[in-house]
Short mmCIF file of C-alpha atoms in Angstrom, two decimals:
data_model
loop_
_atom_site.label_atom_id
_atom_site.label_comp_id
_atom_site.label_asym_id
_atom_site.label_seq_id
_atom_site.Cartn_x
_atom_site.Cartn_y
_atom_site.Cartn_z
CA MET A 1 -80.56 21.36 -192.95
CA GLU A 2 -83.36 19.19 -194.33
CA THR A 3 -83.73 16.12 -192.13
CA THR A 4 -86.67 14.24 -193.68
CA PRO A 5 -85.19 10.86 -194.60
CA VAL A 6 -85.41 9.19 -197.99
CA ILE A 7 -86.66 5.59 -197.84
CA ILE A 8 -85.16 3.00 -200.18
CA GLN A 9 -85.98 -0.71 -200.53
CA ALA A 10 -82.80 -2.75 -200.91
CA PRO A 11 -82.70 -4.82 -204.12
CA ALA A 12 -82.24 -8.58 -203.83
CA SER A 13 -78.70 -9.85 -203.38
CA LYS A 14 -77.04 -10.65 -206.69
CA SER A 15 -74.54 -13.03 -205.10
CA MET A 16 -77.21 -14.96 -203.19
CA SER A 17 -79.57 -14.96 -206.17
CA HIS A 18 -76.94 -16.69 -208.34
CA ARG A 19 -76.06 -19.28 -205.72
CA THR A 20 -79.63 -20.01 -204.64
CA LEU A 21 -80.77 -20.42 -208.24
CA ILE A 22 -77.90 -22.80 -209.00
CA ALA A 23 -78.58 -24.95 -205.92
CA ALA A 24 -82.30 -25.17 -206.73
CA ALA A 25 -81.50 -26.10 -210.34
CA LEU A 26 -79.24 -28.97 -209.23
CA ALA A 27 -81.78 -30.38 -206.76
CA ALA A 28 -84.41 -33.04 -207.30
CA GLY A 29 -87.96 -31.69 -207.11
CA GLN A 30 -89.37 -28.19 -207.07
CA SER A 31 -88.11 -25.11 -205.26
CA ARG A 32 -89.96 -21.82 -205.06
CA LEU A 33 -87.60 -18.86 -204.86
CA THR A 34 -88.77 -15.36 -203.99
CA SER A 35 -87.06 -11.96 -204.05
CA VAL A 36 -84.65 -13.19 -206.72
CA LEU A 37 -82.83 -10.30 -208.37
CA LYS A 38 -84.00 -9.57 -211.89
CA SER A 39 -80.96 -8.47 -213.87
CA GLU A 40 -78.99 -9.31 -216.99
CA ASP A 41 -76.52 -11.44 -215.03
CA LEU A 42 -79.29 -13.51 -213.46
CA GLU A 43 -80.97 -13.92 -216.83
CA ARG A 44 -77.74 -15.47 -218.12
CA THR A 45 -77.47 -17.83 -215.15
CA GLY A 46 -81.12 -18.84 -215.49
CA ASP A 47 -80.83 -19.44 -219.23
CA ILE A 48 -77.73 -21.61 -218.84
CA LEU A 49 -79.27 -23.69 -216.05
CA SER A 50 -82.30 -24.24 -218.30
CA ARG A 51 -80.02 -25.40 -221.11
CA MET A 52 -78.31 -27.78 -218.70
CA GLY A 53 -81.59 -29.48 -217.80
CA ALA A 54 -83.45 -27.47 -215.15
CA LYS A 55 -86.89 -25.98 -215.73
CA LEU A 56 -87.51 -22.40 -214.62
CA GLU A 57 -91.01 -20.91 -214.46
CA TYR A 58 -91.17 -17.19 -213.77
CA LEU A 59 -94.29 -16.64 -211.66
CA GLY A 60 -93.98 -12.91 -211.00
CA PRO A 61 -91.47 -10.21 -210.07
CA GLY A 62 -88.61 -11.96 -208.33
CA GLU A 63 -90.50 -15.25 -208.00
CA ILE A 64 -89.27 -18.39 -209.78
CA GLN A 65 -90.41 -21.99 -209.52
CA VAL A 66 -87.45 -24.23 -210.27
CA THR A 67 -87.74 -27.89 -211.20
CA GLY A 68 -84.23 -29.20 -210.67
CA MET A 69 -82.25 -31.39 -213.04
CA ALA A 70 -81.68 -33.94 -210.22
CA GLY A 71 -78.27 -34.90 -211.48
CA ARG A 72 -75.38 -33.80 -213.57
CA PRO A 73 -75.71 -31.26 -216.39
CA GLU A 74 -75.79 -32.82 -219.83
CA GLY A 75 -73.63 -31.23 -222.51
CA GLY A 76 -73.48 -31.96 -226.20
CA GLN A 77 -72.01 -35.18 -227.54
CA THR A 78 -70.90 -34.13 -231.01
CA GLU A 79 -71.44 -30.36 -230.83
CA PRO A 80 -70.91 -28.48 -227.55
CA LEU A 81 -73.86 -27.10 -225.62
CA ASP A 82 -73.80 -23.32 -226.11
CA LEU A 83 -73.53 -21.37 -222.84
CA PHE A 84 -73.56 -17.59 -223.33
CA VAL A 85 -72.55 -15.68 -220.18
CA ALA A 86 -72.56 -12.15 -221.70
CA GLU A 87 -70.47 -10.04 -219.27
CA SER A 88 -71.32 -11.89 -216.07
CA GLY A 89 -68.14 -13.06 -214.37
CA THR A 90 -70.15 -14.78 -211.64
CA THR A 91 -72.15 -16.76 -214.19
CA CYS A 92 -69.01 -17.71 -216.08
CA ARG A 93 -66.97 -18.89 -213.13
CA LEU A 94 -69.64 -20.67 -211.11
CA LEU A 95 -71.22 -22.44 -214.08
CA THR A 96 -67.89 -23.44 -215.60
CA ALA A 97 -67.34 -25.53 -212.48
CA ILE A 98 -70.90 -26.87 -212.62
CA ALA A 99 -70.38 -27.87 -216.27
CA ALA A 100 -67.14 -29.64 -215.31
CA ALA A 101 -69.18 -31.90 -213.02
CA GLY A 102 -71.47 -32.80 -215.90
CA LYS A 103 -71.00 -34.93 -218.99
CA GLY A 104 -70.30 -33.92 -222.55
CA LYS A 105 -69.08 -30.78 -224.29
CA PHE A 106 -69.86 -27.19 -223.31
CA ARG A 107 -68.88 -23.98 -225.09
CA ILE A 108 -68.66 -21.02 -222.72
CA HIS A 109 -68.41 -17.56 -224.24
CA GLY A 110 -69.46 -13.98 -223.59
CA ARG A 111 -69.01 -10.51 -224.97
CA GLY A 112 -66.96 -7.39 -224.38
CA GLN A 113 -64.44 -7.54 -221.56
CA MET A 114 -65.45 -11.08 -220.64
CA HIS A 115 -63.09 -12.51 -223.26
CA ASN A 116 -60.18 -10.83 -221.45
CA ARG A 117 -61.16 -11.90 -217.95
CA PRO A 118 -58.99 -14.76 -216.68
CA ILE A 119 -60.31 -18.14 -215.73
CA GLY A 120 -57.10 -20.14 -216.18
CA ALA A 121 -56.53 -20.80 -212.47
CA LEU A 122 -59.98 -22.35 -212.14
CA ALA A 123 -59.49 -24.33 -215.36
CA GLN A 124 -56.24 -25.78 -214.00
CA SER A 125 -58.06 -27.03 -210.90
CA LEU A 126 -60.90 -28.49 -212.94
CA ALA A 127 -58.46 -30.13 -215.35
CA LYS A 128 -56.95 -32.05 -212.42
CA LEU A 129 -60.45 -33.35 -211.72
CA GLY A 130 -60.99 -34.64 -215.26
CA SER A 131 -62.01 -31.77 -217.56
CA THR A 132 -60.19 -30.56 -220.66
CA PHE A 133 -60.23 -26.96 -221.92
CA THR A 134 -59.70 -25.77 -225.48
CA TYR A 135 -59.30 -22.00 -225.73
CA GLU A 136 -60.50 -20.28 -228.89
CA GLU A 137 -58.82 -16.89 -228.44
CA ASN A 138 -56.76 -15.84 -225.41
CA GLN A 139 -55.15 -18.63 -223.40
CA GLY A 140 -56.82 -18.88 -220.00
CA CYS A 141 -59.86 -16.76 -220.96
CA PRO A 142 -63.25 -17.35 -222.58
CA PRO A 143 -64.33 -18.40 -225.12
CA PHE A 144 -63.41 -22.02 -224.59
CA ILE A 145 -64.78 -25.53 -225.02
CA LEU A 146 -64.95 -27.69 -221.92
CA GLU A 147 -65.13 -31.48 -222.28
CA THR A 148 -65.84 -33.72 -219.32
CA ASN A 149 -67.03 -37.15 -218.28
CA GLY A 150 -67.73 -36.06 -214.74
CA MET A 151 -65.72 -34.72 -211.83
CA ALA A 152 -63.32 -37.01 -209.99
CA GLY A 153 -62.84 -36.97 -206.25
CA GLY A 154 -59.56 -36.70 -204.40
CA ASN A 155 -57.48 -33.62 -203.57
CA VAL A 156 -57.45 -30.39 -205.55
CA ASP A 157 -55.86 -26.99 -204.96
CA VAL A 158 -57.76 -23.80 -205.84
CA ASP A 159 -55.91 -20.51 -206.19
CA LEU A 160 -57.95 -17.55 -204.90
CA ALA A 161 -55.55 -14.71 -205.75
CA GLU A 162 -57.76 -13.58 -208.67
CA SER A 163 -61.23 -14.45 -207.45
CA SER A 164 -62.99 -16.27 -204.64
CA GLN A 165 -65.55 -17.39 -207.25
CA TYR A 166 -63.12 -20.13 -208.33
CA LEU A 167 -63.53 -21.77 -204.93
CA SER A 168 -67.29 -21.11 -204.82
CA GLY A 169 -67.71 -22.81 -208.20
CA VAL A 170 -65.76 -25.90 -207.16
CA LEU A 171 -67.66 -26.13 -203.87
CA LEU A 172 -71.04 -25.90 -205.61
CA ALA A 173 -69.97 -28.65 -208.04
CA ALA A 174 -68.30 -30.86 -205.42
CA PRO A 175 -71.42 -32.83 -204.34
CA MET A 176 -71.63 -34.18 -207.91
CA ALA A 177 -68.06 -35.56 -207.84
CA ALA A 178 -67.51 -39.31 -208.11
CA ASP A 179 -65.87 -39.51 -204.69
CA THR A 180 -65.12 -37.32 -201.68
CA LEU A 181 -63.41 -34.11 -202.76
CA ILE A 182 -60.89 -32.30 -200.58
CA VAL A 183 -60.52 -28.70 -201.74
CA ASN A 184 -57.41 -26.87 -200.54
CA VAL A 185 -57.04 -23.09 -200.67
CA ALA A 186 -53.77 -22.32 -202.46
CA GLY A 187 -51.97 -19.37 -204.02
CA ASP A 188 -50.33 -16.26 -202.62
CA LYS A 189 -53.36 -14.60 -201.08
CA VAL A 190 -57.11 -14.84 -200.60
CA VAL A 191 -59.49 -12.18 -201.88
CA SER A 192 -63.23 -11.67 -201.29
CA TRP A 193 -63.47 -14.39 -198.63
CA PRO A 194 -67.00 -13.44 -197.45
CA TYR A 195 -68.41 -14.55 -200.81
CA VAL A 196 -67.22 -18.08 -200.02
CA ALA A 197 -69.20 -17.91 -196.77
CA LEU A 198 -72.31 -17.13 -198.84
CA THR A 199 -71.64 -20.27 -200.89
CA LEU A 200 -71.28 -22.38 -197.75
CA GLN A 201 -74.54 -20.93 -196.44
CA VAL A 202 -76.36 -22.00 -199.62
CA LEU A 203 -74.81 -25.48 -199.52
CA GLU A 204 -76.05 -25.88 -195.98
CA ASP A 205 -79.50 -24.48 -196.82
CA PHE A 206 -79.93 -27.03 -199.61
CA GLY A 207 -78.86 -30.06 -197.57
CA ILE A 208 -75.24 -30.54 -198.64
CA ALA A 209 -72.95 -31.90 -195.91
CA PHE A 210 -69.37 -30.64 -195.75
CA LEU A 211 -66.52 -30.16 -193.33
CA VAL A 212 -64.23 -27.17 -192.99
CA GLU A 213 -60.81 -27.85 -191.50
CA THR A 214 -58.06 -25.41 -190.53
CA ARG A 215 -54.40 -26.19 -189.89
CA ASP A 216 -52.94 -25.37 -186.48
CA GLY A 217 -49.38 -24.36 -185.66
CA SER A 218 -48.31 -28.02 -185.45
CA GLY A 219 -49.61 -28.77 -188.92
CA ASN A 220 -52.62 -30.74 -187.73
CA TRP A 221 -56.05 -30.32 -189.37
CA ASN A 222 -58.92 -29.48 -187.03
CA ARG A 223 -62.63 -29.25 -187.75
CA THR A 224 -63.77 -25.60 -187.64
CA ASP A 225 -67.13 -23.84 -187.63
CA TRP A 226 -67.10 -21.99 -190.94
CA ARG A 227 -69.17 -19.15 -189.50
CA GLU A 228 -66.34 -18.32 -187.12
CA ILE A 229 -63.75 -17.90 -189.90
CA LYS A 230 -62.92 -14.24 -190.48
CA GLU A 231 -59.54 -14.43 -192.17
CA VAL A 232 -58.05 -17.06 -194.45
CA LYS A 233 -54.45 -17.76 -195.43
CA PRO A 234 -53.50 -20.07 -198.29
CA GLY A 235 -52.47 -23.49 -197.06
CA SER A 236 -54.34 -23.09 -193.78
CA ILE A 237 -57.86 -24.21 -194.72
CA ARG A 238 -59.52 -27.00 -196.66
CA PHE A 239 -63.04 -28.19 -197.43
CA VAL A 240 -64.18 -31.82 -197.42
CA VAL A 241 -67.29 -32.52 -199.49
CA SER A 242 -68.71 -36.01 -199.97
CA PRO A 243 -71.00 -36.97 -202.87
CA GLY A 244 -74.52 -35.83 -202.11
CA ALA A 245 -77.75 -34.49 -203.53
CA TYR A 246 -79.16 -30.99 -203.29
CA LYS A 247 -82.59 -30.96 -201.65
CA ALA A 248 -85.32 -28.76 -203.09
CA GLN A 249 -86.17 -25.79 -200.87
CA ASP A 250 -88.42 -22.74 -200.80
CA ARG A 251 -86.17 -19.75 -200.18
CA ARG A 252 -86.37 -15.96 -200.02
CA VAL A 253 -83.24 -14.12 -201.17
CA GLU A 254 -81.98 -11.44 -198.80
CA GLY A 255 -81.26 -7.82 -199.73
CA ASP A 256 -78.06 -6.82 -201.50
CA TRP A 257 -75.41 -4.92 -199.54
CA SER A 258 -73.33 -4.12 -202.62
CA ASN A 259 -76.12 -2.23 -204.34
CA ALA A 260 -77.30 -0.72 -201.07
CA SER A 261 -73.86 0.86 -200.66
CA TYR A 262 -74.64 3.75 -203.03
CA PHE A 263 -77.63 4.77 -200.92
CA ALA A 264 -75.67 4.34 -197.70
CA ALA A 265 -73.01 6.69 -199.07
CA ALA A 266 -75.75 9.13 -200.09
CA GLY A 267 -76.98 9.22 -196.50
CA ALA A 268 -73.47 9.79 -195.20
CA ILE A 269 -72.86 12.67 -197.60
CA GLY A 270 -76.24 14.31 -197.02
CA PRO A 271 -78.14 16.54 -196.95
CA ARG A 272 -80.81 13.98 -195.88
CA PRO A 273 -80.58 10.71 -193.99
CA VAL A 274 -81.36 7.62 -196.03
CA ILE A 275 -83.32 4.67 -194.66
CA ILE A 276 -82.57 1.36 -196.40
CA GLU A 277 -85.12 -1.39 -195.79
CA GLY A 278 -84.84 -5.14 -196.36
CA LEU A 279 -81.24 -5.76 -195.25
CA ARG A 280 -80.07 -8.42 -192.80
CA ARG A 281 -78.03 -6.98 -189.97
CA ASP A 282 -76.39 -10.42 -189.47
CA SER A 283 -75.77 -10.94 -193.19
CA LEU A 284 -72.67 -12.87 -194.28
CA GLN A 285 -72.25 -10.58 -197.27
CA GLY A 286 -68.83 -8.96 -197.09
CA ASP A 287 -70.12 -5.65 -198.39
CA ARG A 288 -72.03 -5.18 -195.15
CA VAL A 289 -68.85 -3.47 -193.93
CA ILE A 290 -69.89 -0.37 -195.90
CA LEU A 291 -71.64 0.70 -192.67
CA ASP A 292 -68.49 0.17 -190.62
CA ILE A 293 -66.40 2.14 -193.10
CA LEU A 294 -68.89 5.02 -193.28
CA GLN A 295 -69.13 5.08 -189.47
CA GLN A 296 -65.35 5.18 -189.27
CA MET A 297 -65.43 8.12 -191.66
CA GLY A 298 -67.93 9.94 -189.43
CA ALA A 299 -71.42 9.02 -190.64
CA ASP A 300 -74.27 8.29 -188.24
CA VAL A 301 -75.69 4.73 -188.49
CA GLN A 302 -78.79 3.51 -186.63
CA TRP A 303 -80.63 0.16 -186.91
CA GLN A 304 -84.31 -0.55 -186.33
CA GLY A 305 -85.44 -4.04 -187.26
CA ASP A 306 -84.42 -4.79 -190.83
CA SER A 307 -84.05 -1.08 -191.64
CA VAL A 308 -80.89 0.97 -191.24
CA THR A 309 -80.69 4.75 -191.25
CA ILE A 310 -77.51 6.43 -192.43
CA GLY A 311 -77.21 10.11 -191.59
CA PRO A 312 -74.65 12.72 -192.65
CA GLY A 313 -71.60 13.63 -190.64
CA GLU A 314 -68.29 15.43 -190.94
CA LEU A 315 -66.50 12.81 -192.99
CA LYS A 316 -62.78 12.18 -192.57
CA GLY A 317 -60.33 10.06 -194.52
CA VAL A 318 -59.58 6.47 -193.52
CA ASP A 319 -57.00 3.74 -194.12
CA VAL A 320 -58.86 0.55 -194.99
CA ASP A 321 -58.07 -2.94 -196.29
CA MET A 322 -60.89 -3.79 -198.75
CA GLY A 323 -59.62 -7.13 -200.02
CA ALA A 324 -62.75 -8.83 -198.67
CA CYS A 325 -65.19 -6.29 -200.14
CA PRO A 326 -63.89 -5.13 -203.54
CA ASP A 327 -67.28 -4.32 -205.06
CA ILE A 328 -67.77 -1.34 -202.75
CA VAL A 329 -64.36 0.21 -203.46
CA PRO A 330 -65.82 2.65 -206.04
CA THR A 331 -68.48 3.72 -203.53
CA VAL A 332 -65.93 4.33 -200.79
CA ALA A 333 -63.64 6.19 -203.18
CA VAL A 334 -66.39 8.64 -204.12
CA ALA A 335 -67.35 9.19 -200.48
CA ALA A 336 -63.67 9.67 -199.65
CA SER A 337 -63.39 12.44 -202.25
CA LEU A 338 -65.78 14.46 -200.07
CA ALA A 339 -64.00 13.76 -196.77
CA GLN A 340 -61.39 15.75 -194.88
CA GLY A 341 -57.97 14.15 -195.24
CA GLU A 342 -56.62 11.41 -197.48
CA THR A 343 -58.12 7.94 -197.78
CA LEU A 344 -55.98 4.88 -198.51
CA ILE A 345 -57.75 1.82 -199.98
CA ARG A 346 -55.55 -1.30 -199.89
CA ASN A 347 -55.39 -4.95 -201.04
CA VAL A 348 -57.63 -4.63 -204.12
CA ALA A 349 -55.27 -5.24 -207.04
CA HIS A 350 -57.79 -7.78 -208.37
CA LEU A 351 -60.12 -4.90 -209.28
CA ARG A 352 -58.08 -4.54 -212.47
CA ILE A 353 -59.75 -7.67 -213.88
CA LYS A 354 -63.39 -6.83 -213.23
CA GLU A 355 -65.77 -5.55 -215.92
CA CYS A 356 -63.10 -2.92 -216.44
CA ASP A 357 -59.94 -1.84 -214.63
CA ARG A 358 -61.88 -0.32 -211.74
CA LEU A 359 -58.85 1.25 -210.13
CA SER A 360 -57.98 3.22 -213.24
CA ALA A 361 -61.62 3.95 -214.05
CA VAL A 362 -62.37 5.41 -210.60
CA ALA A 363 -59.26 7.58 -210.74
CA THR A 364 -60.03 8.84 -214.25
CA GLU A 365 -63.70 9.61 -213.66
CA LEU A 366 -63.18 11.35 -210.31
CA GLY A 367 -60.48 13.34 -212.04
CA ARG A 368 -63.17 14.86 -214.26
CA VAL A 369 -64.44 16.83 -211.25
CA GLY A 370 -61.00 17.77 -210.01
CA VAL A 371 -60.45 14.97 -207.50
CA GLN A 372 -56.89 13.64 -207.38
CA VAL A 373 -56.73 9.86 -207.05
CA ASP A 374 -53.41 8.01 -207.10
CA VAL A 375 -53.54 4.49 -208.53
CA LEU A 376 -51.29 2.29 -206.42
CA GLU A 377 -50.03 -1.23 -207.02
CA ASP A 378 -52.83 -2.71 -204.92
CA GLY A 379 -55.27 0.12 -204.35
CA LEU A 380 -56.06 3.82 -204.39
CA ARG A 381 -55.10 6.96 -202.51
CA VAL A 382 -57.94 9.48 -202.65
CA HIS A 383 -57.13 13.12 -201.92
CA PRO A 384 -59.92 15.32 -200.53
CA SER A 385 -61.58 17.76 -202.89
CA SER A 386 -63.65 20.91 -202.39
CA LEU A 387 -66.64 20.33 -204.62
CA PRO A 388 -69.35 22.98 -204.97
CA GLN A 389 -72.32 22.90 -202.62
CA GLU A 390 -74.63 24.35 -205.27
CA PRO A 391 -75.44 22.48 -208.51
CA LYS A 392 -73.44 23.53 -211.55
CA ASP A 393 -75.20 24.83 -214.64
CA GLU A 394 -73.48 22.34 -216.92
CA PRO A 395 -73.66 18.57 -216.37
CA ILE A 396 -70.43 16.62 -216.75
CA PRO A 397 -70.32 13.67 -219.17
CA HIS A 398 -68.39 10.66 -217.90
CA LEU A 399 -67.47 7.17 -219.05
CA THR A 400 -68.85 4.03 -217.44
CA TYR A 401 -66.64 1.59 -219.37
CA GLY A 402 -69.81 -0.48 -219.58
CA ASP A 403 -69.37 -1.19 -215.85
CA HIS A 404 -72.49 -0.99 -213.68
CA ARG A 405 -70.55 -0.11 -210.53
CA ILE A 406 -68.77 2.85 -212.14
CA ALA A 407 -72.11 4.23 -213.36
CA MET A 408 -73.76 3.92 -209.95
CA CYS A 409 -70.90 5.24 -207.83
CA MET A 410 -70.44 8.38 -209.93
CA ALA A 411 -74.12 9.23 -209.45
CA ILE A 412 -73.32 9.93 -205.78
CA LEU A 413 -71.57 13.16 -206.80
CA ALA A 414 -74.98 14.71 -207.53
CA LEU A 415 -75.27 15.22 -203.77
CA ALA A 416 -72.12 17.33 -203.89
CA GLY A 417 -73.38 19.58 -206.67
CA GLU A 418 -71.95 17.67 -209.64
CA THR A 419 -74.44 16.27 -212.14
CA MET A 420 -72.70 13.39 -213.85
CA VAL A 421 -74.07 12.09 -217.15
CA PRO A 422 -73.01 8.49 -217.88
CA ASP A 423 -72.31 7.45 -221.46
CA LYS A 424 -74.05 4.09 -220.94
CA PRO A 425 -76.67 4.50 -218.19
CA ASP A 426 -78.32 1.19 -219.10
CA CYS A 427 -75.24 -0.76 -217.98
CA VAL A 428 -76.73 -0.75 -214.44
CA GLY A 429 -79.09 -3.44 -215.72
CA LYS A 430 -76.29 -5.93 -215.14
CA SER A 431 -77.06 -5.98 -211.41
CA PHE A 432 -79.68 -3.31 -210.58
CA PRO A 433 -82.11 -2.48 -213.42
CA GLY A 434 -84.19 -0.21 -211.19
CA PHE A 435 -81.26 1.85 -209.93
CA TRP A 436 -82.06 5.13 -211.69
CA ASP A 437 -85.67 5.12 -210.47
CA GLU A 438 -84.52 4.56 -206.88
CA TRP A 439 -81.69 7.04 -207.22
CA GLY A 440 -84.16 9.65 -208.43
CA LYS A 441 -85.82 9.48 -205.00
CA VAL A 442 -82.52 10.35 -203.33
CA VAL A 443 -81.80 13.29 -205.62
CA ALA A 444 -85.37 14.60 -205.32
CA GLY A 445 -85.43 14.02 -201.55
CA GLU A 446 -88.61 11.96 -201.71
#
């Protein structure tokens, strides 16, 4: 077996790029940001922050000098300020909360599936803090007009059953509130908790003071180190944020574990190990668990500095709760199709409201190569499949549903002899414009 590894540079973190850019744009003074992801989603966030009052100067690849707005975003007085989010759910949710802390009218709209993606739970929380929402099409979804005279303080509940981004948005906006804001986690369950930790990290990096309190068995609230929180239950945690000002910072954005997952899976499947450079071993990104999952399946994982090598192994099926790392579900599902034994992926019902219904999409597209995937109420059951070890003569067309993660995960099957041809290959530009160039190195063994 060929053992010469393929070396890949991890792209910048999309989640951290959004949050770091927002914090810099809200600060007073200039921040120089490096290794910022260049993608369609980040373009939307940057454009909206510029419209709100920040100044962004693009100095080179991944390098942005940000002159912050040093205050609240200003909307329109007679006509709403136009905020186009395209298909970026992160942009939509985080900046809806930021707009709610501003003054004036804002019209938030997108395209495609965005107008079917819910935001009603976040809007209800923001309405209690002083904003009003007027929906133009579907109730609880973009497009809508937001009117606000600033964000009040006090107590507010945020339901995280659909998305942790609702809480991240409120936390990023909280320093601009008129008084201390106590944010309680509510709802039936909490999904994607590690993304909230990324938000707290950025708040701390940019000088925002906050307290995290958890409720003990007697009902008392106790101050807790947020870095020690691994699991969250509704009603058991709250955040206390006093009015404050973001402080300008020079920051380098870390590598992205979500987009590195495709290359990690490639190393696990073989035939060559893959070295991924530029990742933080101690990262707070939830998708870092891709290494743990692949190791559990049988892959070989070795660290050296900020580089990790993933080597092939005899993969076996696993039973895994992926509620905290939904973005890597498609990656794990494809890897699982090449393992021995069934894989059960649980606690990811919220994947139905992403760029597409990712549960159905993964099952349908893997079905094109003969893999049986059962769509469950809250996840997937992937049955093992015997795919050919030699490339087929005919490539197999498949649908991406305009979803970057479906396009990238299906590419992994090339290492199992299936050449998949996506209908919309350019959709990867949403989070990883250079994906196909990097993926070509894996396929070619360079």
